[in-house]
CSV table of C-alpha atoms in Angstrom, one decimal:
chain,number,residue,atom,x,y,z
A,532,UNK,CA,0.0,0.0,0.0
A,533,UNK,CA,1.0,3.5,-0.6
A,534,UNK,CA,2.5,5.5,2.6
A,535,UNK,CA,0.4,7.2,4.8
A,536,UNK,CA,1.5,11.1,5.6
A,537,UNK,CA,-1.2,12.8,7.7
A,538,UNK,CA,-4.2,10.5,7.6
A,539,UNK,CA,-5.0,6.8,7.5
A,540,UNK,CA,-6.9,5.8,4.2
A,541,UNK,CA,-10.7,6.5,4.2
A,542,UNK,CA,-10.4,9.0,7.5
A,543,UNK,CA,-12.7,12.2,6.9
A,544,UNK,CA,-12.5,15.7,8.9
A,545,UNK,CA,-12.4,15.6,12.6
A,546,UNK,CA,-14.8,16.8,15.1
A,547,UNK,CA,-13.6,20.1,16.6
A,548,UNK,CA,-13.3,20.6,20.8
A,549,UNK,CA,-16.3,21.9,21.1
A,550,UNK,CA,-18.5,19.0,19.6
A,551,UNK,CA,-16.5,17.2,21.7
A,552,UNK,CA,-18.1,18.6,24.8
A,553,UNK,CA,-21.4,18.7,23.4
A,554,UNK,CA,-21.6,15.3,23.3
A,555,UNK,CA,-20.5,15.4,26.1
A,556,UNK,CA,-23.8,17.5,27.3
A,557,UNK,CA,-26.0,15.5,25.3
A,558,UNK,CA,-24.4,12.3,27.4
A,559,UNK,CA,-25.1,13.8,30.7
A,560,UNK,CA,-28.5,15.0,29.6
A,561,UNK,CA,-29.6,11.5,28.3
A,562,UNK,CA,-28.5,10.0,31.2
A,563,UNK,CA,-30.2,12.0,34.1
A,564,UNK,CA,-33.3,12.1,31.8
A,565,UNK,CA,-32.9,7.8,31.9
A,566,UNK,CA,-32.4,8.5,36.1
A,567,UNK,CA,-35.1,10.4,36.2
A,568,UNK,CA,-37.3,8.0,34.8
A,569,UNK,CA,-38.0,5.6,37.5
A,570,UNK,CA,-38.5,8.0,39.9
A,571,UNK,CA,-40.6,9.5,37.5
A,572,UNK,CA,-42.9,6.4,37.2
A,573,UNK,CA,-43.3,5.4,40.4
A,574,UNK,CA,-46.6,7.2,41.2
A,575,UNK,CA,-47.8,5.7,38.4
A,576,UNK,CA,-47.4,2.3,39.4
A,577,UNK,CA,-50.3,2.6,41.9
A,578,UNK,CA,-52.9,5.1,40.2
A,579,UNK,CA,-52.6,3.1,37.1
A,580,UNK,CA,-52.6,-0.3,38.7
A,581,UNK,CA,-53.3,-2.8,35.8
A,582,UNK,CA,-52.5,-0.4,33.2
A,583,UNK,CA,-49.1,0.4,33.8
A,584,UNK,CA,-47.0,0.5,30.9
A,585,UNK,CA,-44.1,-1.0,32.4
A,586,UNK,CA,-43.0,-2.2,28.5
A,587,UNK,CA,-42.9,1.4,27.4
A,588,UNK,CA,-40.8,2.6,30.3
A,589,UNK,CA,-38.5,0.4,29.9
A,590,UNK,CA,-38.5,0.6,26.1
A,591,UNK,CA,-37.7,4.0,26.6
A,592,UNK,CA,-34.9,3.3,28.9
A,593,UNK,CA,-33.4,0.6,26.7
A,594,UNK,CA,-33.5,3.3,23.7
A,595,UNK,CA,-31.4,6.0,25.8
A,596,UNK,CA,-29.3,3.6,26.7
A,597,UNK,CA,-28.6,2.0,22.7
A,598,UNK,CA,-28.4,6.0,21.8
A,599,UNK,CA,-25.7,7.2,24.6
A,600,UNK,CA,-23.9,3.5,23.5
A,601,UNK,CA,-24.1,4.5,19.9
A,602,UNK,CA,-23.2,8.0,20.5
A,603,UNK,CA,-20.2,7.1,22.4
A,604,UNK,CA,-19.0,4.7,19.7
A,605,UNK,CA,-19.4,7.3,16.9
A,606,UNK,CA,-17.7,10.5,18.6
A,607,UNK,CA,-15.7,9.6,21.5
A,608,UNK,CA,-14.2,6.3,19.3
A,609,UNK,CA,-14.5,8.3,16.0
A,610,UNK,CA,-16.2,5.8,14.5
A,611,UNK,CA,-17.9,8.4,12.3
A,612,UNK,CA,-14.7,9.7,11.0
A,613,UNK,CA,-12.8,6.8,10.8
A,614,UNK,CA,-12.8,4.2,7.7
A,615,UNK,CA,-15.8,2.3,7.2
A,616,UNK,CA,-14.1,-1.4,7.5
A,617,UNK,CA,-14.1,-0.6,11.5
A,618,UNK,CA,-18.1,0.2,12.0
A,619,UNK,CA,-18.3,-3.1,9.5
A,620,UNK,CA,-16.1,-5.2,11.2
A,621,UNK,CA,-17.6,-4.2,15.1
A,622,UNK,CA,-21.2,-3.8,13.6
A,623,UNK,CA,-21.2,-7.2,12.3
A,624,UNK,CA,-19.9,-8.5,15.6
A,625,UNK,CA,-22.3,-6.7,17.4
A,626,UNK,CA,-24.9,-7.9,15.4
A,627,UNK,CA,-24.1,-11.7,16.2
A,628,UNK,CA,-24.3,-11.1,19.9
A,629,UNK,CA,-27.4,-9.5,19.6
A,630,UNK,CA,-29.0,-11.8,17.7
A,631,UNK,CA,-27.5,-14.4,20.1
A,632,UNK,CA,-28.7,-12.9,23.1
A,633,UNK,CA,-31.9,-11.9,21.7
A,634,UNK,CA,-32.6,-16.1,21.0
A,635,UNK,CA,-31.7,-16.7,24.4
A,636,UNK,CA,-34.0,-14.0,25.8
A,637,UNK,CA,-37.0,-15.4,24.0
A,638,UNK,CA,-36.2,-18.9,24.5
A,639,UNK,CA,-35.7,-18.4,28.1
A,640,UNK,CA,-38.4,-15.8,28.9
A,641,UNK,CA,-42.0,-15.8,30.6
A,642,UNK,CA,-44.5,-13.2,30.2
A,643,UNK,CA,-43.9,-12.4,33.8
A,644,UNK,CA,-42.4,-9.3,34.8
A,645,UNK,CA,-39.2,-10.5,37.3
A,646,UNK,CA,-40.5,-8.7,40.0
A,647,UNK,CA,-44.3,-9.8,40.1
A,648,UNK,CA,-42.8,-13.6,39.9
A,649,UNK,CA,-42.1,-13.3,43.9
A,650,UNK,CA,-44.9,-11.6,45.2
A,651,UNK,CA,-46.9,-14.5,43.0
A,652,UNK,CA,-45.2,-17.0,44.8
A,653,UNK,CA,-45.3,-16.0,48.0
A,654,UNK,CA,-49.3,-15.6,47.5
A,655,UNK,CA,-49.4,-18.8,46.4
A,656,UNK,CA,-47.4,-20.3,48.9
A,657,UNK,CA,-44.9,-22.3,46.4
A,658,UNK,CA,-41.9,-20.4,47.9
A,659,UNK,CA,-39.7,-23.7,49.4
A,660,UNK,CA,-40.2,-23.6,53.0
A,661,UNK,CA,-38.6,-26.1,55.9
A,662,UNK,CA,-40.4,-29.4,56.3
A,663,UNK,CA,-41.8,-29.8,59.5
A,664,UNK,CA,-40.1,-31.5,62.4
A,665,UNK,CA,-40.8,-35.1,62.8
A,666,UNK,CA,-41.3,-36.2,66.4
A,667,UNK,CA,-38.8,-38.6,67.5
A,668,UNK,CA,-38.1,-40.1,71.3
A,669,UNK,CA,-34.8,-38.7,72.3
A,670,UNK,CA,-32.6,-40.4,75.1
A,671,UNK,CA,-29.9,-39.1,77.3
A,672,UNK,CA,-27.0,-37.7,75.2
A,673,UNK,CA,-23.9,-39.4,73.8
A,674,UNK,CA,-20.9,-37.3,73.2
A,675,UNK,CA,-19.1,-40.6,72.2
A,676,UNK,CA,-21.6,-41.8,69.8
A,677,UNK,CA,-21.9,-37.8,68.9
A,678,UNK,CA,-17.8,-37.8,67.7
A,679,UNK,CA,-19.4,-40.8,65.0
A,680,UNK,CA,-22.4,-38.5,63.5
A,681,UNK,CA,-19.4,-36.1,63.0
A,682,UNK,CA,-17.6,-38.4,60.9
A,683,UNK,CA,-20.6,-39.8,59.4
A,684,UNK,CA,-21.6,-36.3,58.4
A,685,UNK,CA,-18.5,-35.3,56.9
A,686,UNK,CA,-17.7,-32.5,59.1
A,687,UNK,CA,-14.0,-32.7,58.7
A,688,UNK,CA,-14.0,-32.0,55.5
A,689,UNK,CA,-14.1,-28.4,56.6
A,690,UNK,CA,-13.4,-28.3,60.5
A,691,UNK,CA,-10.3,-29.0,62.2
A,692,UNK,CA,-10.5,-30.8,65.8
A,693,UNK,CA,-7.3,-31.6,67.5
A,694,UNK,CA,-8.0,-34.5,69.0
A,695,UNK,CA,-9.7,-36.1,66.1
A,696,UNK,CA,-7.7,-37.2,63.0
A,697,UNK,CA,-9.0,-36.3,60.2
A,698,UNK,CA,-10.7,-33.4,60.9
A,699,UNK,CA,-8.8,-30.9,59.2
A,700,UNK,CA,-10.5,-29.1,57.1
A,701,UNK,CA,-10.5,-25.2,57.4
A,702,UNK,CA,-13.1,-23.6,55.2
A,703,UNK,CA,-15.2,-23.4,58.6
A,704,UNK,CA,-14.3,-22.3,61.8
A,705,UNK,CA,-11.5,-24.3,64.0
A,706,UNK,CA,-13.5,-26.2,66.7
A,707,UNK,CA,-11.2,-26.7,69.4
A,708,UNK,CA,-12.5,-25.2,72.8
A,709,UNK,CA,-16.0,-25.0,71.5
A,710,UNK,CA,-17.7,-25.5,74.5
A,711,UNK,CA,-16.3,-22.0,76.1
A,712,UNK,CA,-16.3,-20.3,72.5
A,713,UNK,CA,-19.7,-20.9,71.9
A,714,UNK,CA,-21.2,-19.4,74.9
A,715,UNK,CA,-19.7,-16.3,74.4
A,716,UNK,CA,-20.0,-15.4,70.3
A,717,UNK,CA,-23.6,-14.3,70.4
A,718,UNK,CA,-25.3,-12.4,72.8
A,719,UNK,CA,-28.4,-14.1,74.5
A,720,UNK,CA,-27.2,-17.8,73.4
A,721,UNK,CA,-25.7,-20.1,75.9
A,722,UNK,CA,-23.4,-22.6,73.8
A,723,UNK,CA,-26.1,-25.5,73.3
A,724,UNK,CA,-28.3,-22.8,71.6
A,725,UNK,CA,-25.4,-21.6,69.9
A,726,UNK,CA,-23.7,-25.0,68.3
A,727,UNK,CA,-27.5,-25.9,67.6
A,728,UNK,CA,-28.1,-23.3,65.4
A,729,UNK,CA,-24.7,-23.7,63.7
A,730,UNK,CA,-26.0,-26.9,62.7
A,731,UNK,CA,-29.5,-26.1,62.0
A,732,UNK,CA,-29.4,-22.9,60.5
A,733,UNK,CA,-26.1,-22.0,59.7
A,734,UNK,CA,-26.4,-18.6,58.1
A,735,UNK,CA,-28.3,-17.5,60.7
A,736,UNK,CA,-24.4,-16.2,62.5
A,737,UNK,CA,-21.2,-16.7,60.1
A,738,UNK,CA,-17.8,-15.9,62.6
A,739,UNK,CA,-16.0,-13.3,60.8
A,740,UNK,CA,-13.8,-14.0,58.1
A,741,UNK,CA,-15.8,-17.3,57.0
A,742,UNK,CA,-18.0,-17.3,54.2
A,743,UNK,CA,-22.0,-18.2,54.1
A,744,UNK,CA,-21.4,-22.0,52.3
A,745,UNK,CA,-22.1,-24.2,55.5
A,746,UNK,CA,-25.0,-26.2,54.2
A,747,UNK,CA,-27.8,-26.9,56.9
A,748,UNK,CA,-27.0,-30.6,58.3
A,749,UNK,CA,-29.8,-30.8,60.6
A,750,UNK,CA,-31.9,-32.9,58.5
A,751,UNK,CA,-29.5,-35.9,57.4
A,752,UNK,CA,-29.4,-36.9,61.0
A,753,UNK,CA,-32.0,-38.3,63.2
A,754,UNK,CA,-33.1,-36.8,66.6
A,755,UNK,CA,-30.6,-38.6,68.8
A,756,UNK,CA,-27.9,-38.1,66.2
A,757,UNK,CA,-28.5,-34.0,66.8
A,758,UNK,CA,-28.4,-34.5,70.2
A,759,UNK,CA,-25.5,-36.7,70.7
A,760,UNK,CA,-23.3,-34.5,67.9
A,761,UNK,CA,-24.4,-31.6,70.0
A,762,UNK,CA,-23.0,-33.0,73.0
A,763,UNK,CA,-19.7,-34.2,71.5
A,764,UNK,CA,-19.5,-30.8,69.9
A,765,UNK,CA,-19.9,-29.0,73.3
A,766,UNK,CA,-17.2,-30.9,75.2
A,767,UNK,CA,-14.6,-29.7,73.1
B,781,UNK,CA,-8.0,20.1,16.0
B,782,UNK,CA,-5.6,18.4,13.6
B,783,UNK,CA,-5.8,15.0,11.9
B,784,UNK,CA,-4.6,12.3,13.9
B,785,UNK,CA,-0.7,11.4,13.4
B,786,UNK,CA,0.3,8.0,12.2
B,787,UNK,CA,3.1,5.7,12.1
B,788,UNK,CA,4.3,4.8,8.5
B,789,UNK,CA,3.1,1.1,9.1
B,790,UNK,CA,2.1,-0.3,5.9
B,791,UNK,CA,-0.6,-2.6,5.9
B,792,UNK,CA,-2.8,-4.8,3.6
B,793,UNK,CA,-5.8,-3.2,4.5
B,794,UNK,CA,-4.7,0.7,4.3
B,795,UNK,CA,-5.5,0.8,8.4
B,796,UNK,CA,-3.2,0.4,10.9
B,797,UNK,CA,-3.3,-3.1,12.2
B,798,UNK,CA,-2.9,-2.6,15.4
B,799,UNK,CA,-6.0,-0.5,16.0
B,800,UNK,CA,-8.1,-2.7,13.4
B,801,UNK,CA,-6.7,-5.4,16.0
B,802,UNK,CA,-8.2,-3.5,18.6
B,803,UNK,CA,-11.3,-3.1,17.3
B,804,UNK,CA,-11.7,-6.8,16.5
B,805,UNK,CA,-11.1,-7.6,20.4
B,806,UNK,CA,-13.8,-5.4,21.3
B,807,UNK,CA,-16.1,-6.8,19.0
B,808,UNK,CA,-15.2,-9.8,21.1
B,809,UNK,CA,-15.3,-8.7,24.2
B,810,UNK,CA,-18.5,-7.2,22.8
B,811,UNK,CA,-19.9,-11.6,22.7
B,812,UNK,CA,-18.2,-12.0,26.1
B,813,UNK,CA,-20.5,-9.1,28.0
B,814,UNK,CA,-23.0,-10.2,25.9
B,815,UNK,CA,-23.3,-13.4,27.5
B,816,UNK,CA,-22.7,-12.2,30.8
B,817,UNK,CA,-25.5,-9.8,30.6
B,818,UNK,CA,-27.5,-12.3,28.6
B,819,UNK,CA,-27.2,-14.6,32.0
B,820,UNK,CA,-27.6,-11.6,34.2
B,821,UNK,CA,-31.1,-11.0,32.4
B,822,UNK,CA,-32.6,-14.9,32.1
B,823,UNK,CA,-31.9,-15.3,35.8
B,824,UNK,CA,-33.4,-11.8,36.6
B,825,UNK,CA,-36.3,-12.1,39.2
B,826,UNK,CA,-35.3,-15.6,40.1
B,827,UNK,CA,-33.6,-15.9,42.9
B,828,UNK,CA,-35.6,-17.6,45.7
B,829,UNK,CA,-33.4,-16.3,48.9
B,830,UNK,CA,-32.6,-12.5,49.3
B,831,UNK,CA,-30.9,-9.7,49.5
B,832,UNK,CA,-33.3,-9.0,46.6
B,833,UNK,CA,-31.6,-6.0,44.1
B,834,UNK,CA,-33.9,-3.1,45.5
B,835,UNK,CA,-32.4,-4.4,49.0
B,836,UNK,CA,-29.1,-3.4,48.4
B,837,UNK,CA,-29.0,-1.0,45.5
B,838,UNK,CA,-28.0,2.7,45.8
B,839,UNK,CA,-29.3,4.7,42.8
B,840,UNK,CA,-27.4,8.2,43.8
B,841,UNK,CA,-24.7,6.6,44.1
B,842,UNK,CA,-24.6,4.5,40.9
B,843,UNK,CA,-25.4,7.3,38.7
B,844,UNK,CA,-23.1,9.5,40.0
B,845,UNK,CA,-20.5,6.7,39.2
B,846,UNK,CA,-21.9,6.3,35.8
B,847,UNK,CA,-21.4,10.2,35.0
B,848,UNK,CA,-18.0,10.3,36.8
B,849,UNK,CA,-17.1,7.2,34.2
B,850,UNK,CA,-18.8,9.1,31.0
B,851,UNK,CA,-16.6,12.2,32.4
B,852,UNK,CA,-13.5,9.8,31.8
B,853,UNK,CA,-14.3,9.3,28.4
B,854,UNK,CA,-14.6,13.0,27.7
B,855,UNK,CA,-11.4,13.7,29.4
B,856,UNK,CA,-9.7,9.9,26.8
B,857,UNK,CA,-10.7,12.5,23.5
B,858,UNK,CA,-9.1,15.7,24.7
B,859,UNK,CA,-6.0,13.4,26.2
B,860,UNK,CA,-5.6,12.0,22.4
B,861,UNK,CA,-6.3,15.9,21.0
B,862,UNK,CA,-3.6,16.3,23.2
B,863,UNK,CA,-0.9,13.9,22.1
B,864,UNK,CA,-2.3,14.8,18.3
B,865,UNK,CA,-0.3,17.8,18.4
B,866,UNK,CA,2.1,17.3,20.4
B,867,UNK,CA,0.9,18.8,23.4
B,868,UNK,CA,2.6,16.8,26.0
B,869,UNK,CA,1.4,18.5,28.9
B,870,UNK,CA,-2.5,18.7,27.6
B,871,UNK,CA,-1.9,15.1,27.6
B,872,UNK,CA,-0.7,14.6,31.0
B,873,UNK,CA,-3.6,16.5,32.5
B,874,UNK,CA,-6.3,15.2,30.5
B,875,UNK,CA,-4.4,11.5,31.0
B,876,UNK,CA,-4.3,12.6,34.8
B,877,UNK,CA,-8.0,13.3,35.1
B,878,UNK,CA,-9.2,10.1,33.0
B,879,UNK,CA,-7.1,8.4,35.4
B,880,UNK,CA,-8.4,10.0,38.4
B,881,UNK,CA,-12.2,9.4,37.3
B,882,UNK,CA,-11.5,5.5,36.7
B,883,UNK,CA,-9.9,5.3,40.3
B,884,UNK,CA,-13.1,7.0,41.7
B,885,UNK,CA,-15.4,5.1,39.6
B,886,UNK,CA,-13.5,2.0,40.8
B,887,UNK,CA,-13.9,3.4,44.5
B,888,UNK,CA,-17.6,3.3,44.4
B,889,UNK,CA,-17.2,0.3,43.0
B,890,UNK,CA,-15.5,-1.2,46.1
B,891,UNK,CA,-17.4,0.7,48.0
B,892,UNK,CA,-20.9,-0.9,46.6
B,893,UNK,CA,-19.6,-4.2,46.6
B,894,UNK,CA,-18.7,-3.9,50.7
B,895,UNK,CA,-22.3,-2.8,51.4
B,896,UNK,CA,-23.8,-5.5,49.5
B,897,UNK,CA,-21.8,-8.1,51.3
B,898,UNK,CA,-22.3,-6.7,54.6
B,899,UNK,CA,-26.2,-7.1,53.8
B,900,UNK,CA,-25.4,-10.2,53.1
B,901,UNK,CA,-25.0,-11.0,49.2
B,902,UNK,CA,-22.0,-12.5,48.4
B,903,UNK,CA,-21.3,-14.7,45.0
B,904,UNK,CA,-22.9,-17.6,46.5
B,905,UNK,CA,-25.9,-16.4,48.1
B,906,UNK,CA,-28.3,-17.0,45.7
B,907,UNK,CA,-28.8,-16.2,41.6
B,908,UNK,CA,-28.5,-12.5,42.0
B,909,UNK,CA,-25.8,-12.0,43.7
B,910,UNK,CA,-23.6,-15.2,41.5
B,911,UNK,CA,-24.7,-13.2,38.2
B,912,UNK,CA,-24.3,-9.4,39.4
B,913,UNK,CA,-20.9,-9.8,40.7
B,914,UNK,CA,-19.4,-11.7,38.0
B,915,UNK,CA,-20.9,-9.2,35.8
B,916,UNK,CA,-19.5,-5.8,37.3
B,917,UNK,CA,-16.9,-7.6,38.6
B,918,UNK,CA,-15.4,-8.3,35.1
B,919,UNK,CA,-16.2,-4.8,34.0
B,920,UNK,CA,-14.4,-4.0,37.0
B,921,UNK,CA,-11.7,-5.8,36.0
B,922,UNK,CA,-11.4,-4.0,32.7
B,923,UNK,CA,-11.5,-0.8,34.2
B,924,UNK,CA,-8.9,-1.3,36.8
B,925,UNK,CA,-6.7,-2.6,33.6
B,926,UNK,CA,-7.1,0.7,31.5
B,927,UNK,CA,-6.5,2.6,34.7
B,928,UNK,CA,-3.1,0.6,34.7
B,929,UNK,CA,-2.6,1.0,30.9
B,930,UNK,CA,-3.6,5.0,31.2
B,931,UNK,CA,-1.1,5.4,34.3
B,932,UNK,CA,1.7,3.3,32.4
B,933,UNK,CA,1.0,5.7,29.3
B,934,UNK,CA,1.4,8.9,31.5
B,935,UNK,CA,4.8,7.6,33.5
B,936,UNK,CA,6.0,6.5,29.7
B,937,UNK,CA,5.3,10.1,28.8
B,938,UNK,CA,8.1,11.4,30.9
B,939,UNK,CA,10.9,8.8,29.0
B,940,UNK,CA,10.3,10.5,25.3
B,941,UNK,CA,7.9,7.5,24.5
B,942,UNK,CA,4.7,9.0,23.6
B,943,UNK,CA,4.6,11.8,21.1
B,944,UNK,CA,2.7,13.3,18.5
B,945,UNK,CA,4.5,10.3,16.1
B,946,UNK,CA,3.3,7.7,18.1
B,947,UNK,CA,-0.2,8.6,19.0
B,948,UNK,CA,-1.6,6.2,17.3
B,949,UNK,CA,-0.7,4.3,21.2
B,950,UNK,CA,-2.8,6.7,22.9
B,951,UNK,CA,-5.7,6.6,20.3
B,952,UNK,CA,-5.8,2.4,20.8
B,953,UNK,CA,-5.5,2.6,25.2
B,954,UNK,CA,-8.7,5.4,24.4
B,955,UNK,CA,-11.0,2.6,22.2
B,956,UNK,CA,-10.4,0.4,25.0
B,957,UNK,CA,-11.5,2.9,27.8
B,958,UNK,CA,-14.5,4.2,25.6
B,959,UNK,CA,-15.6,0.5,25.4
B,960,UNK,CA,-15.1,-0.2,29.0
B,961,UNK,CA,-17.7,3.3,29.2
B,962,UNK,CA,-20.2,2.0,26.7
B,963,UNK,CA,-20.4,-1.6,28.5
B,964,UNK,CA,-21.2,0.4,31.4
B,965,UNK,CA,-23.6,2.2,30.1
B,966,UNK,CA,-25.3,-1.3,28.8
B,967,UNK,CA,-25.0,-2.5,32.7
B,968,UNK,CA,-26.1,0.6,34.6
B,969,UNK,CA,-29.7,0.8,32.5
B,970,UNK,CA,-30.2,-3.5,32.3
B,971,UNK,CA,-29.5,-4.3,35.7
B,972,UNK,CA,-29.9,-1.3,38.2
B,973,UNK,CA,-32.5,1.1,36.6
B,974,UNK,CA,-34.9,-1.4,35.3
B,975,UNK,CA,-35.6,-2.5,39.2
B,976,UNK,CA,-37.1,0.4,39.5
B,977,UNK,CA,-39.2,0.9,36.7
C-alpha cells in the first residue's frame, strides 16, 4: 500500500473541541433524563394499577441507553470519521451477539415481569419452605456416639479438631474449645443454643472472616444423632 | 484540531493493524459481556433467597459513578487531541483526570460491593448475587486494567515515548476505555435502573 503522511486511508475531517463537549452534554443530559425516569414512574405504578406500561418505560430506557452507546462509539471512538471497514467489522460482531442474546431471551423468557414472579409465589405459597419437624423419642445424650455422627456427616472435610484425626478441614471455623467459644460469640445464646443453630441454621451467625457455604445438616441426622453431635460438639 | 498522526506502518488493509486489532477484540469482548448480561437477564427475578436487588441497591450513588465514568471518556478525547499535536502536557492532564475518574469510579465500585456483602449477598448467596458480581466484577476488572494501561502511558510520557509520532498508542488505550464506558452504560440501565421501573 502506498504510505500514509497525515491521515489513515478513508479517514474524513475531525470533530472540533467543542463537539466534543457537546456530546458530552448531550451524554449527561440523556442520562439524568434515563435516572429520572424511575422516579418518574413510580406514582404511576399505583394510580394506574393494571394499566401500567411498564414495557414502554422500559423501552424508553433501553433506547437511551442504545443511543448514549451509539453516540459514544461514533464520537468519542471516531467511528464516524474513521474508515468504514471498522463500524463493519464491530457492527457485524455486534450484530451476532445481539441476535444471540436476543434467542436466548425469547427462549428463556416468561411473560412475567421479574418482580411480580415473587410476590406470585409468595401468594401462592410455592416459595420452598422447611419441612416440619418429625417427632422422634430422644434419650440421654452421647458425646461418644456424637464424635461418630461427626464423621458420618462429613464435618472434617471443613473443620479441624485436634483431638480427632482427620478433621482438618479449614473452610469453617476451628472447633477446638468449643464448649467456652460458643457461649460467648452471640449475645443471649448459651453454647447448646449456639452449636445448635450452627447446625440447623447456619447462616443464621457466620464468625467473621468465614463465608456463608455451610449447608444446613440438621436434616441428614435423626433426633438422637442431633443431640449426641451436639453434645460431642460441646465438650470440646 | 488536527488529523490524527500516524506511524508509516504499511498494511494490507490501508488501516493500521494494530487498532483494526483492537477493534476486533472489542467486537469480542462485545460476545463475552453479551453473554454475561444475557445470564444476568434470564436469571433476573429468580432468585428464591434475598438480598433482593432493590435491597441493596444505591441509585445516587450509581449514577453518579456512571457520570464520573462518562466524564472519563470525555477527558480519553481531549487526552488523544492532546498527544495529536504534540501537546505533552494537555496530555498529561487530561491523562491525569481520566485516570483520576477511573480510580473514583473504581472506588464506588468497592465501595458498593462492601455494602452488599455486609447485607449479606455474596457470590454464592443466591442467583442474583452469582450473576451481578461476576458481571460488574469483570467490568471491574477491565476498568482497573485501563487505569493501569492509562497510568503506564502517563509515566512512559516522561521517557520521550509517547509523542505526536506515536499517537496512534494513545488513540488504541482510548477505544479500550471508551468500550469499557459504553459496557457500562449497557450495565447501569439493564440491571440497576430497570428495578425500579
Amino acid at each position: 500500500m502506498s504510505h500514509h503522511e497525515h491521515a489513515e486511508h478513508g479517514q474524513q475531517a475531525h470533530a472540533s473541541g467543542k463537539t466534543y463537549l457537546i456530546v458530552l452534554i448531550v451524554l449527561a443530559v440523556l442520562t439524568a433524563i434515563e435516572v429520572a425516569i424511575p422516579y418518574a414512574v413510580e406514582p404511576l405504578k399505583e394510580s394506574m394499577a393494571e394499566t401500567y406500561p411498564r414495557a414502554l418505560f422500559l423501552s424508553l430506557m433501553f433506547a437511551l441507553a442504545i443511543a448514549k452507546f451509539f453516540i459514544v462509539v461514533a464520537f468519542f471512538m471516531h467511528l464516524k470519521y474513521d474508515h468504514r471497514f471498522y463500524s463493519e467489522s464491530f457492527g457485524f460482531a455486534m450484530f451476532i451477539s445481539i441476535i444471540t442474546f436476543v434467542a436466548l431471551a425469547y427462549y428463556l423468557s416468561s411473560d412475567e415481569p421479574p418482580n411480580q414472579r415473587m410476590a406470585r409465589l409468595k401468594k401462592e405459597g410455592k416459595l420452598p419452605v422447611a419441612a416440619a419437624p418429625v417427632e422422634e423419642e430422644v434419650g440421654p445424650a452421647d458425646p461418644e456416639a456424637g464424635k461418630a455422627v461427626f464423621n458420618a456427616n462429613g464435618c472434617m472435610a471443613c473443620h479441624t479438631i485436634s483431638s480427632l484425626p482427620g478433621a482438618v478441614g479449614t473452610t469453617g471455623p476451628k472447633l477446638d474449645g468449643l464448649g467456652k467459644v460458643a457461649a460467648n460469640r452471640v449475645a443471649g445464646m448459651d453454647a447448646e443454643a449456639y452449636i445448635k443453630q450452627s447446625i440447623e441454621d447456619p447462616y443464621a451467625y457466620v464468625v467473621d472472616g468465614y463465608m456463608k457455604v455451610m449447608p444446613s445438616m440438621r436434616a441428614n441426622m435423626s433426633a438422637q444423632e442431633f443431640v449426641n453431635l451436639v453434645a460431642y460438639l460441646k465438650s470440646l | 484540531m488536527s488529523a490524527a498522526a500516524t506511524v508509516h506502518e504499511h498494511s494490507n488493509t490501508g488501516m493500521p493493524n494494530r487498532k483494526l486489532a483492537m477493534w476486533l477484540f472489542l467486537a469480542s469482548d462485545c460476545m463475552f459481556f453479551g453473554s454475561l448480561i444475557g445470564t444476568y437477564l434470564v436469571y433476573q427475578g429468580k432468585s428464591l433467597v434475598g438480598p433482593y436487588p432493590t435491597d441493596v441497591f444505591d441509585i445516587p450513588l450509581t449514577s453518579f459513578s456512571s457520570f464520573v465514568l462518562l466524564l472519563s471518556s470525555y477527558a480519553m478525547v481531549i487526552q488523544l487531541d492532546g498527544i495529536n499535536n504534540g501537546d505533552l502536557k494537555k496530555f498529561r492532564i487530561w491523562n491525569a483526570i481520566t485516570c483520576i475518574c477511573g480510580l473514583i469510579f473504581l472506588g464506588c465500585q468497592y465501595y458498593e460491593f462492601n455494602h452488599f456483602v455486609h447485607a449479606g449477598l455474596t457470590l454464592s448467596t443466591n442467583l442474583f448475587g452469582s450473576t451481578f458480581y461476576v458481571l460488574t466484577g469483570t467490568h471491574g476488572t477491565h476498568v482497573a486494567i485501563g487505569v493501569l494501561w492509562l497510568i503506564s502511558l502517563f509515566v512512559l510520557s516522561f521517557f520521550g515515548r509517547v509523542t505526536k509520532e506515536t499517537a496512534l498508542d494513545v488513540e488504541i488505550a482510548g477505544l479500550y476505555w471508551h468500550f469499557v464506558d459504553i459496557v457500562w452504560i449497557v450495565i447501569f440501565t439493564v440491571v440497576y435502573l430497570v428495578e425500579y421501573v
